[in-house]
Amino acid sequence: MNSTQGMWYDRRMVETVPKNFEEFKAVSADLSVKGIAGMTYPGMYADYNVWALIMPAVAAYGEDFFKDVAMGKPEAFQDERFKAVMQRYKEYCDAGYLLKGSTSADHTTSQLNWLNGKAGFITNGLWLEAEMSDYIPEGFEMAFCASPLLEKDQKPTLVVHANNLAVSSQTKNLDNALAFLRFIYRDDVQLEYMSKYSYLSALTSLDYEDAELTDVARDTLDYFNSGEVNIVNCNVSWSSLLNNTFKQVINDVSSGVMTVEEACNLLTADAKR
């Protein structure tokens, strides 16, 4: 299956969906006047912000630059484009739009805070509706959009990840393993996964119109396929060390204890290891 991450919001609360950073600040400022934080995220899993906010904004500068960052090339973290994305994120946090306590929240706490109207936006994946289905308040109108940490002339971008499977040629049960792969990639099984968890099928030949989707999931997939957003595939990954460093950077920048320059230098240093 394929998946992506971005920003979720309640249509009743957010009437104008932000497509760039200036609009994101304006919407968050309006929410702040009402006593509502602009956004929240699970600081215990800060990579939600990496892949829902930062990396899609990086990808908006082009697929080649995105791959340089995604592959953990040290020089990419010193690039002015990467620093610009991080500066926008820091500016947003420094303005006080982030829900207090976000940096220490787990994913369930952050999601409940969002569902209870404490924040306008939350970074999360396509699975959010299914995961929180028992807790969604009546009348809540979930909707999904791409990262708004963009310059005015940039097009919203989503980064798509594939969950890949492989079978070892040396396995003792090769026939059974291959049969299992053929099973999970059957059209009916893929449609069931889409219906239950709102994931994107890896089968380009499959029509999601045939899936039994909720209105939220169908609207999200319509948005994904609408042409309103660029789609960038991520088929590379960085080291676990760099991933942990990025999570630390997100929380430290969010808390105001790290500058963008310090963040980029730390990422560069760990990328060289």
Short mmCIF file of N, CA, C and O in Angstrom, two decimals, residues 125-243:
data_model
loop_
_atom_site.label_atom_id
_atom_site.label_comp_id
_atom_site.label_asym_id
_atom_site.label_seq_id
_atom_site.Cartn_x
_atom_site.Cartn_y
_atom_site.Cartn_z
N GLY A 125 -1.37 11.12 9.08
CA GLY A 125 -1.46 10.37 7.83
C GLY A 125 -2.88 10.02 7.46
O GLY A 125 -3.85 10.37 8.15
N LEU A 126 -3.02 9.28 6.37
CA LEU A 126 -4.34 8.93 5.86
C LEU A 126 -5.12 8.01 6.80
O LEU A 126 -6.33 7.90 6.67
N TRP A 127 -4.43 7.38 7.73
CA TRP A 127 -5.05 6.44 8.64
C TRP A 127 -5.81 7.12 9.79
O TRP A 127 -6.46 6.44 10.59
N LEU A 128 -5.73 8.44 9.91
CA LEU A 128 -6.23 9.14 11.10
C LEU A 128 -7.70 8.86 11.36
O LEU A 128 -8.10 8.58 12.50
N GLU A 129 -8.54 8.95 10.34
CA GLU A 129 -9.97 8.76 10.56
C GLU A 129 -10.26 7.37 11.10
O GLU A 129 -11.04 7.22 12.05
N ALA A 130 -9.66 6.34 10.50
CA ALA A 130 -9.90 4.97 10.95
C ALA A 130 -9.39 4.75 12.37
O ALA A 130 -10.05 4.10 13.19
N GLU A 131 -8.22 5.32 12.67
CA GLU A 131 -7.63 5.14 13.99
C GLU A 131 -8.46 5.78 15.09
O GLU A 131 -8.57 5.25 16.20
N MET A 132 -9.07 6.93 14.80
CA MET A 132 -9.80 7.68 15.82
C MET A 132 -11.31 7.62 15.63
O MET A 132 -12.04 8.45 16.18
N SER A 133 -11.80 6.65 14.90
CA SER A 133 -13.22 6.60 14.55
C SER A 133 -14.14 6.58 15.76
O SER A 133 -15.27 7.09 15.71
N ASP A 134 -13.68 6.01 16.88
CA ASP A 134 -14.52 5.93 18.08
C ASP A 134 -14.56 7.24 18.87
O ASP A 134 -15.33 7.37 19.82
N TYR A 135 -13.74 8.20 18.47
CA TYR A 135 -13.60 9.43 19.25
C TYR A 135 -13.97 10.70 18.48
O TYR A 135 -13.89 11.79 19.03
N ILE A 136 -14.35 10.56 17.23
CA ILE A 136 -14.67 11.73 16.42
C ILE A 136 -16.02 12.30 16.87
O ILE A 136 -17.04 11.62 16.83
N PRO A 137 -16.04 13.56 17.32
CA PRO A 137 -17.30 14.14 17.81
C PRO A 137 -18.35 14.24 16.70
O PRO A 137 -18.02 14.35 15.52
N GLU A 138 -19.59 14.20 17.09
CA GLU A 138 -20.69 14.34 16.13
C GLU A 138 -20.60 15.70 15.45
O GLU A 138 -20.39 16.73 16.10
N GLY A 139 -20.71 15.70 14.15
CA GLY A 139 -20.66 16.93 13.40
C GLY A 139 -19.28 17.38 12.98
O GLY A 139 -19.13 18.34 12.23
N PHE A 140 -18.26 16.70 13.49
CA PHE A 140 -16.88 17.05 13.13
C PHE A 140 -16.66 16.77 11.65
O PHE A 140 -16.98 15.70 11.16
N GLU A 141 -16.11 17.73 10.93
CA GLU A 141 -15.95 17.60 9.48
C GLU A 141 -14.46 17.53 9.12
O GLU A 141 -13.84 18.52 8.76
N MET A 142 -13.91 16.34 9.20
CA MET A 142 -12.50 16.12 8.92
C MET A 142 -12.19 16.39 7.45
O MET A 142 -12.94 16.01 6.56
N ALA A 143 -11.05 17.04 7.22
CA ALA A 143 -10.59 17.28 5.85
C ALA A 143 -9.07 17.33 5.85
O ALA A 143 -8.43 17.61 6.87
N PHE A 144 -8.49 17.10 4.68
CA PHE A 144 -7.04 16.92 4.54
C PHE A 144 -6.49 17.90 3.53
O PHE A 144 -7.12 18.20 2.51
N CYS A 145 -5.27 18.41 3.81
CA CYS A 145 -4.60 19.27 2.84
C CYS A 145 -3.09 19.08 2.94
O CYS A 145 -2.59 18.51 3.92
N ALA A 146 -2.38 19.56 1.94
CA ALA A 146 -0.93 19.44 1.92
C ALA A 146 -0.28 20.50 2.80
O ALA A 146 -0.92 21.47 3.22
N SER A 147 0.99 20.33 3.07
CA SER A 147 1.75 21.28 3.89
C SER A 147 1.64 22.69 3.33
O SER A 147 1.84 22.92 2.14
N PRO A 148 1.35 23.67 4.20
CA PRO A 148 1.28 25.07 3.76
C PRO A 148 2.57 25.86 4.03
O PRO A 148 2.55 27.08 3.93
N LEU A 149 3.66 25.17 4.34
CA LEU A 149 4.92 25.89 4.60
C LEU A 149 5.59 26.28 3.28
O LEU A 149 6.76 25.96 3.04
N LEU A 150 4.85 26.97 2.44
CA LEU A 150 5.29 27.24 1.06
C LEU A 150 5.39 28.73 0.78
O LEU A 150 4.71 29.55 1.41
N GLU A 151 6.20 29.03 -0.21
CA GLU A 151 6.21 30.38 -0.75
C GLU A 151 4.94 30.57 -1.59
O GLU A 151 4.30 29.61 -2.01
N LYS A 152 4.59 31.82 -1.86
CA LYS A 152 3.31 32.10 -2.51
C LYS A 152 3.19 31.49 -3.90
O LYS A 152 2.09 31.16 -4.35
N ASP A 153 4.32 31.35 -4.61
CA ASP A 153 4.26 30.86 -5.99
C ASP A 153 4.46 29.35 -6.09
O ASP A 153 4.53 28.81 -7.20
N GLN A 154 4.53 28.66 -4.96
CA GLN A 154 4.75 27.21 -5.00
C GLN A 154 3.43 26.45 -4.95
O GLN A 154 2.45 26.91 -4.36
N LYS A 155 3.43 25.29 -5.58
CA LYS A 155 2.24 24.45 -5.61
C LYS A 155 2.28 23.46 -4.45
O LYS A 155 3.32 22.85 -4.18
N PRO A 156 1.17 23.28 -3.74
CA PRO A 156 1.13 22.30 -2.65
C PRO A 156 1.59 20.92 -3.13
O PRO A 156 1.27 20.51 -4.26
N THR A 157 2.33 20.23 -2.29
CA THR A 157 2.97 18.98 -2.68
C THR A 157 2.77 17.92 -1.60
O THR A 157 2.84 18.20 -0.42
N LEU A 158 2.52 16.70 -2.04
CA LEU A 158 2.42 15.56 -1.14
C LEU A 158 3.53 14.57 -1.45
O LEU A 158 3.85 14.33 -2.63
N VAL A 159 4.12 14.00 -0.41
CA VAL A 159 5.15 12.98 -0.57
C VAL A 159 4.52 11.62 -0.31
O VAL A 159 3.91 11.40 0.75
N VAL A 160 4.64 10.72 -1.26
CA VAL A 160 4.02 9.40 -1.17
C VAL A 160 5.07 8.35 -0.83
O VAL A 160 6.12 8.28 -1.46
N HIS A 161 4.76 7.56 0.19
CA HIS A 161 5.63 6.46 0.60
C HIS A 161 4.99 5.14 0.21
O HIS A 161 3.78 4.96 0.35
N ALA A 162 5.82 4.21 -0.21
CA ALA A 162 5.34 2.87 -0.52
C ALA A 162 5.80 1.92 0.57
O ALA A 162 6.94 1.98 1.03
N ASN A 163 4.89 1.06 1.01
CA ASN A 163 5.25 -0.01 1.94
C ASN A 163 5.56 -1.26 1.13
O ASN A 163 4.66 -1.96 0.65
N ASN A 164 6.82 -1.51 0.92
CA ASN A 164 7.24 -2.56 0.00
C ASN A 164 7.44 -3.89 0.72
O ASN A 164 7.77 -3.94 1.90
N LEU A 165 7.23 -4.96 -0.02
CA LEU A 165 7.45 -6.31 0.48
C LEU A 165 8.38 -7.05 -0.47
O LEU A 165 8.36 -6.82 -1.68
N ALA A 166 9.18 -7.94 0.08
CA ALA A 166 10.08 -8.75 -0.74
C ALA A 166 10.12 -10.16 -0.18
O ALA A 166 9.88 -10.39 1.01
N VAL A 167 10.42 -11.10 -1.04
CA VAL A 167 10.54 -12.50 -0.64
C VAL A 167 11.96 -12.96 -0.95
O VAL A 167 12.45 -12.78 -2.07
N SER A 168 12.60 -13.55 0.03
CA SER A 168 13.94 -14.07 -0.18
C SER A 168 13.90 -15.31 -1.08
O SER A 168 13.06 -16.20 -0.88
N SER A 169 14.80 -15.36 -2.02
CA SER A 169 14.88 -16.53 -2.91
C SER A 169 15.34 -17.77 -2.16
O SER A 169 15.19 -18.89 -2.65
N GLN A 170 15.90 -17.56 -0.95
CA GLN A 170 16.42 -18.69 -0.16
C GLN A 170 15.43 -19.18 0.89
O GLN A 170 15.76 -20.08 1.66
N THR A 171 14.23 -18.60 0.92
CA THR A 171 13.28 -19.02 1.94
C THR A 171 12.85 -20.47 1.75
O THR A 171 12.82 -20.98 0.62
N LYS A 172 12.51 -21.12 2.85
CA LYS A 172 12.10 -22.53 2.78
C LYS A 172 10.68 -22.68 2.24
O LYS A 172 10.29 -23.78 1.82
N ASN A 173 9.91 -21.59 2.29
CA ASN A 173 8.50 -21.66 1.86
C ASN A 173 8.23 -20.67 0.74
O ASN A 173 7.32 -19.86 0.82
N LEU A 174 9.04 -20.75 -0.30
CA LEU A 174 8.95 -19.78 -1.39
C LEU A 174 7.58 -19.76 -2.03
O LEU A 174 7.01 -18.70 -2.28
N ASP A 175 7.02 -20.94 -2.30
CA ASP A 175 5.72 -20.98 -2.98
C ASP A 175 4.63 -20.33 -2.14
O ASP A 175 3.79 -19.58 -2.65
N ASN A 176 4.65 -20.60 -0.83
CA ASN A 176 3.65 -20.02 0.06
C ASN A 176 3.83 -18.50 0.18
O ASN A 176 2.85 -17.75 0.22
N ALA A 177 5.08 -18.08 0.24
CA ALA A 177 5.35 -16.64 0.36
C ALA A 177 4.88 -15.90 -0.88
O ALA A 177 4.27 -14.82 -0.79
N LEU A 178 5.15 -16.45 -2.04
CA LEU A 178 4.71 -15.83 -3.28
C LEU A 178 3.18 -15.84 -3.39
O LEU A 178 2.58 -14.89 -3.88
N ALA A 179 2.57 -16.91 -2.90
CA ALA A 179 1.11 -16.99 -2.92
C ALA A 179 0.51 -15.90 -2.03
O ALA A 179 -0.52 -15.31 -2.37
N PHE A 180 1.17 -15.64 -0.89
CA PHE A 180 0.69 -14.59 0.00
C PHE A 180 0.78 -13.22 -0.68
O PHE A 180 -0.15 -12.41 -0.58
N LEU A 181 1.88 -12.97 -1.37
CA LEU A 181 2.02 -11.70 -2.09
C LEU A 181 0.94 -11.55 -3.15
O LEU A 181 0.36 -10.48 -3.31
N ARG A 182 0.70 -12.62 -3.88
CA ARG A 182 -0.35 -12.56 -4.91
C ARG A 182 -1.71 -12.31 -4.27
O ARG A 182 -2.55 -11.59 -4.83
N PHE A 183 -1.91 -12.86 -3.07
CA PHE A 183 -3.18 -12.66 -2.36
C PHE A 183 -3.37 -11.21 -1.97
O PHE A 183 -4.43 -10.62 -2.25
N ILE A 184 -2.37 -10.61 -1.32
CA ILE A 184 -2.57 -9.24 -0.82
C ILE A 184 -2.65 -8.22 -1.94
O ILE A 184 -3.15 -7.10 -1.73
N TYR A 185 -2.18 -8.57 -3.13
CA TYR A 185 -2.28 -7.64 -4.26
C TYR A 185 -3.45 -7.96 -5.19
O TYR A 185 -3.54 -7.39 -6.27
N ARG A 186 -4.33 -8.84 -4.73
CA ARG A 186 -5.57 -9.03 -5.48
C ARG A 186 -6.41 -7.77 -5.39
O ARG A 186 -6.38 -7.06 -4.38
N ASP A 187 -7.16 -7.47 -6.42
CA ASP A 187 -7.97 -6.25 -6.44
C ASP A 187 -8.90 -6.17 -5.24
O ASP A 187 -9.02 -5.11 -4.60
N ASP A 188 -9.57 -7.28 -4.92
CA ASP A 188 -10.55 -7.23 -3.83
C ASP A 188 -9.88 -7.00 -2.47
O ASP A 188 -10.44 -6.30 -1.60
N VAL A 189 -8.67 -7.53 -2.28
CA VAL A 189 -7.96 -7.33 -1.01
C VAL A 189 -7.46 -5.90 -0.91
O VAL A 189 -7.57 -5.26 0.14
N GLN A 190 -6.95 -5.37 -2.01
CA GLN A 190 -6.50 -3.98 -2.02
C GLN A 190 -7.67 -3.03 -1.74
O GLN A 190 -7.53 -2.06 -0.98
N LEU A 191 -8.81 -3.31 -2.32
CA LEU A 191 -9.98 -2.47 -2.08
C LEU A 191 -10.43 -2.54 -0.63
O LEU A 191 -10.88 -1.54 -0.06
N GLU A 192 -10.28 -3.71 -0.01
CA GLU A 192 -10.65 -3.85 1.39
C GLU A 192 -9.73 -3.02 2.28
O GLU A 192 -10.17 -2.35 3.22
N TYR A 193 -8.42 -3.05 1.99
CA TYR A 193 -7.48 -2.22 2.74
C TYR A 193 -7.83 -0.75 2.59
O TYR A 193 -7.81 0.03 3.56
N MET A 194 -8.13 -0.33 1.37
CA MET A 194 -8.49 1.06 1.14
C MET A 194 -9.75 1.43 1.92
O MET A 194 -9.84 2.51 2.51
N SER A 195 -10.72 0.52 1.93
CA SER A 195 -11.99 0.79 2.59
C SER A 195 -11.84 0.91 4.10
O SER A 195 -12.47 1.75 4.74
N LYS A 196 -10.96 0.08 4.68
CA LYS A 196 -10.81 0.06 6.14
C LYS A 196 -9.87 1.13 6.65
O LYS A 196 -10.07 1.67 7.74
N TYR A 197 -8.80 1.41 5.88
CA TYR A 197 -7.74 2.26 6.43
C TYR A 197 -7.43 3.49 5.58
O TYR A 197 -6.56 4.28 5.93
N SER A 198 -8.12 3.66 4.48
CA SER A 198 -7.97 4.86 3.61
C SER A 198 -6.59 4.98 2.98
O SER A 198 -6.18 6.07 2.58
N TYR A 199 -5.85 3.87 2.91
CA TYR A 199 -4.56 3.91 2.24
C TYR A 199 -4.74 3.99 0.73
O TYR A 199 -5.82 3.71 0.19
N LEU A 200 -3.68 4.36 0.04
CA LEU A 200 -3.67 4.38 -1.42
C LEU A 200 -3.16 3.03 -1.91
O LEU A 200 -2.18 2.50 -1.39
N SER A 201 -3.80 2.48 -2.91
CA SER A 201 -3.33 1.21 -3.44
C SER A 201 -2.08 1.42 -4.28
O SER A 201 -1.92 2.43 -4.97
N ALA A 202 -1.18 0.44 -4.21
CA ALA A 202 0.01 0.48 -5.04
C ALA A 202 -0.29 0.08 -6.48
O ALA A 202 0.54 0.25 -7.37
N LEU A 203 -1.49 -0.42 -6.72
CA LEU A 203 -1.89 -0.85 -8.06
C LEU A 203 -2.46 0.33 -8.83
O LEU A 203 -3.54 0.82 -8.52
N THR A 204 -1.75 0.78 -9.82
CA THR A 204 -2.21 1.93 -10.59
C THR A 204 -3.44 1.59 -11.42
O THR A 204 -4.15 2.49 -11.86
N SER A 205 -3.68 0.31 -11.64
CA SER A 205 -4.83 -0.10 -12.45
C SER A 205 -6.13 -0.13 -11.64
O SER A 205 -7.22 -0.26 -12.22
N LEU A 206 -6.02 0.04 -10.33
CA LEU A 206 -7.20 -0.09 -9.47
C LEU A 206 -7.94 1.24 -9.38
O LEU A 206 -7.34 2.30 -9.18
N ASP A 207 -9.25 1.20 -9.51
CA ASP A 207 -10.08 2.39 -9.42
C ASP A 207 -10.64 2.50 -8.00
O ASP A 207 -11.41 1.65 -7.57
N TYR A 208 -10.22 3.54 -7.27
CA TYR A 208 -10.68 3.65 -5.89
C TYR A 208 -12.17 3.95 -5.80
O TYR A 208 -12.76 3.87 -4.72
N GLU A 209 -12.79 4.27 -6.92
CA GLU A 209 -14.24 4.47 -6.91
C GLU A 209 -14.96 3.19 -6.52
O GLU A 209 -16.10 3.22 -6.07
N ASP A 210 -14.26 2.04 -6.67
CA ASP A 210 -14.88 0.76 -6.34
C ASP A 210 -14.74 0.42 -4.85
O ASP A 210 -15.32 -0.57 -4.39
N ALA A 211 -13.99 1.20 -4.11
CA ALA A 211 -13.81 0.94 -2.69
C ALA A 211 -14.97 1.51 -1.88
O ALA A 211 -15.59 2.50 -2.28
N GLU A 212 -15.29 0.88 -0.75
CA GLU A 212 -16.35 1.36 0.14
C GLU A 212 -15.74 2.35 1.11
O GLU A 212 -15.41 2.03 2.25
N LEU A 213 -15.60 3.57 0.67
CA LEU A 213 -14.92 4.60 1.44
C LEU A 213 -15.89 5.48 2.20
O LEU A 213 -17.03 5.69 1.78
N THR A 214 -15.42 6.04 3.31
CA THR A 214 -16.19 7.06 4.00
C THR A 214 -16.14 8.34 3.16
O THR A 214 -15.31 8.48 2.26
N ASP A 215 -17.01 9.27 3.47
CA ASP A 215 -16.99 10.54 2.75
C ASP A 215 -15.65 11.25 2.93
O ASP A 215 -15.13 11.87 1.99
N VAL A 216 -15.08 11.15 4.15
CA VAL A 216 -13.79 11.79 4.42
C VAL A 216 -12.70 11.17 3.56
O VAL A 216 -11.91 11.88 2.92
N ALA A 217 -12.66 9.85 3.52
CA ALA A 217 -11.63 9.17 2.74
C ALA A 217 -11.79 9.46 1.25
O ALA A 217 -10.80 9.68 0.54
N ARG A 218 -13.02 9.49 0.78
CA ARG A 218 -13.23 9.75 -0.65
C ARG A 218 -12.84 11.18 -1.00
O ARG A 218 -12.22 11.43 -2.04
N ASP A 219 -13.18 12.13 -0.14
CA ASP A 219 -12.78 13.51 -0.38
C ASP A 219 -11.26 13.65 -0.40
O ASP A 219 -10.69 14.40 -1.20
N THR A 220 -10.60 12.91 0.50
CA THR A 220 -9.14 12.97 0.57
C THR A 220 -8.50 12.40 -0.68
O THR A 220 -7.56 12.98 -1.25
N LEU A 221 -9.01 11.26 -1.15
CA LEU A 221 -8.47 10.66 -2.37
C LEU A 221 -8.80 11.51 -3.59
O LEU A 221 -8.00 11.59 -4.53
N ASP A 222 -9.97 12.14 -3.58
CA ASP A 222 -10.30 13.07 -4.67
C ASP A 222 -9.30 14.23 -4.70
O ASP A 222 -8.84 14.65 -5.77
N TYR A 223 -8.97 14.75 -3.53
CA TYR A 223 -7.98 15.84 -3.42
C TYR A 223 -6.63 15.37 -3.94
O TYR A 223 -5.95 16.08 -4.69
N PHE A 224 -6.24 14.17 -3.55
CA PHE A 224 -4.96 13.60 -3.98
C PHE A 224 -4.87 13.49 -5.50
O PHE A 224 -3.81 13.73 -6.10
N ASN A 225 -5.98 13.15 -6.12
CA ASN A 225 -6.00 12.93 -7.57
C ASN A 225 -6.50 14.14 -8.36
O ASN A 225 -6.68 14.04 -9.58
N SER A 226 -6.71 15.26 -7.71
CA SER A 226 -7.38 16.39 -8.34
C SER A 226 -6.50 17.23 -9.26
O SER A 226 -7.00 18.01 -10.06
N GLY A 227 -5.19 17.12 -9.11
CA GLY A 227 -4.30 18.01 -9.85
C GLY A 227 -4.01 19.29 -9.09
O GLY A 227 -3.21 20.12 -9.54
N GLU A 228 -4.65 19.48 -7.93
CA GLU A 228 -4.38 20.65 -7.10
C GLU A 228 -3.03 20.56 -6.41
O GLU A 228 -2.49 21.55 -5.95
N VAL A 229 -2.50 19.34 -6.33
CA VAL A 229 -1.23 19.11 -5.63
C VAL A 229 -0.26 18.35 -6.52
O VAL A 229 -0.67 17.55 -7.37
N ASN A 230 1.01 18.62 -6.34
CA ASN A 230 2.05 17.81 -6.96
C ASN A 230 2.26 16.57 -6.12
O ASN A 230 2.15 16.61 -4.89
N ILE A 231 2.59 15.47 -6.77
CA ILE A 231 2.86 14.22 -6.08
C ILE A 231 4.32 13.85 -6.30
O ILE A 231 4.79 13.76 -7.44
N VAL A 232 5.05 13.65 -5.22
CA VAL A 232 6.45 13.25 -5.28
C VAL A 232 6.59 11.92 -4.56
O VAL A 232 6.18 11.79 -3.40
N ASN A 233 7.15 10.94 -5.23
CA ASN A 233 7.34 9.63 -4.63
C ASN A 233 8.66 9.57 -3.87
O ASN A 233 9.69 10.07 -4.35
N CYS A 234 8.62 8.98 -2.70
CA CYS A 234 9.82 8.82 -1.88
C CYS A 234 10.25 7.36 -1.91
O CYS A 234 9.59 6.50 -1.33
N ASN A 235 11.33 7.08 -2.60
CA ASN A 235 11.84 5.71 -2.68
C ASN A 235 13.24 5.59 -2.11
O ASN A 235 13.98 4.68 -2.44
N VAL A 236 13.60 6.56 -1.26
CA VAL A 236 14.88 6.52 -0.56
C VAL A 236 14.63 6.79 0.92
O VAL A 236 13.55 7.23 1.31
N SER A 237 15.61 6.52 1.75
CA SER A 237 15.46 6.78 3.18
C SER A 237 16.81 7.11 3.79
O SER A 237 17.85 6.72 3.28
N TRP A 238 16.77 7.85 4.89
CA TRP A 238 18.00 8.18 5.58
C TRP A 238 18.19 7.25 6.77
O TRP A 238 17.36 6.40 7.07
N SER A 239 19.31 7.40 7.44
CA SER A 239 19.67 6.51 8.54
C SER A 239 18.78 6.76 9.75
O SER A 239 18.17 7.82 9.89
N SER A 240 18.74 5.77 10.64
CA SER A 240 17.97 5.93 11.88
C SER A 240 18.55 7.05 12.73
O SER A 240 17.82 7.76 13.43
N LEU A 241 19.88 7.23 12.68
CA LEU A 241 20.52 8.31 13.42
C LEU A 241 20.01 9.66 12.95
O LEU A 241 19.62 10.51 13.75
N LEU A 242 19.98 9.85 11.63
CA LEU A 242 19.52 11.13 11.08
C LEU A 242 18.04 11.33 11.35
O LEU A 242 17.60 12.44 11.63
N ASN A 243 17.27 10.26 11.30
CA ASN A 243 15.85 10.35 11.59
C ASN A 243 15.62 10.82 13.03
O ASN A 243 14.78 11.70 13.29
#
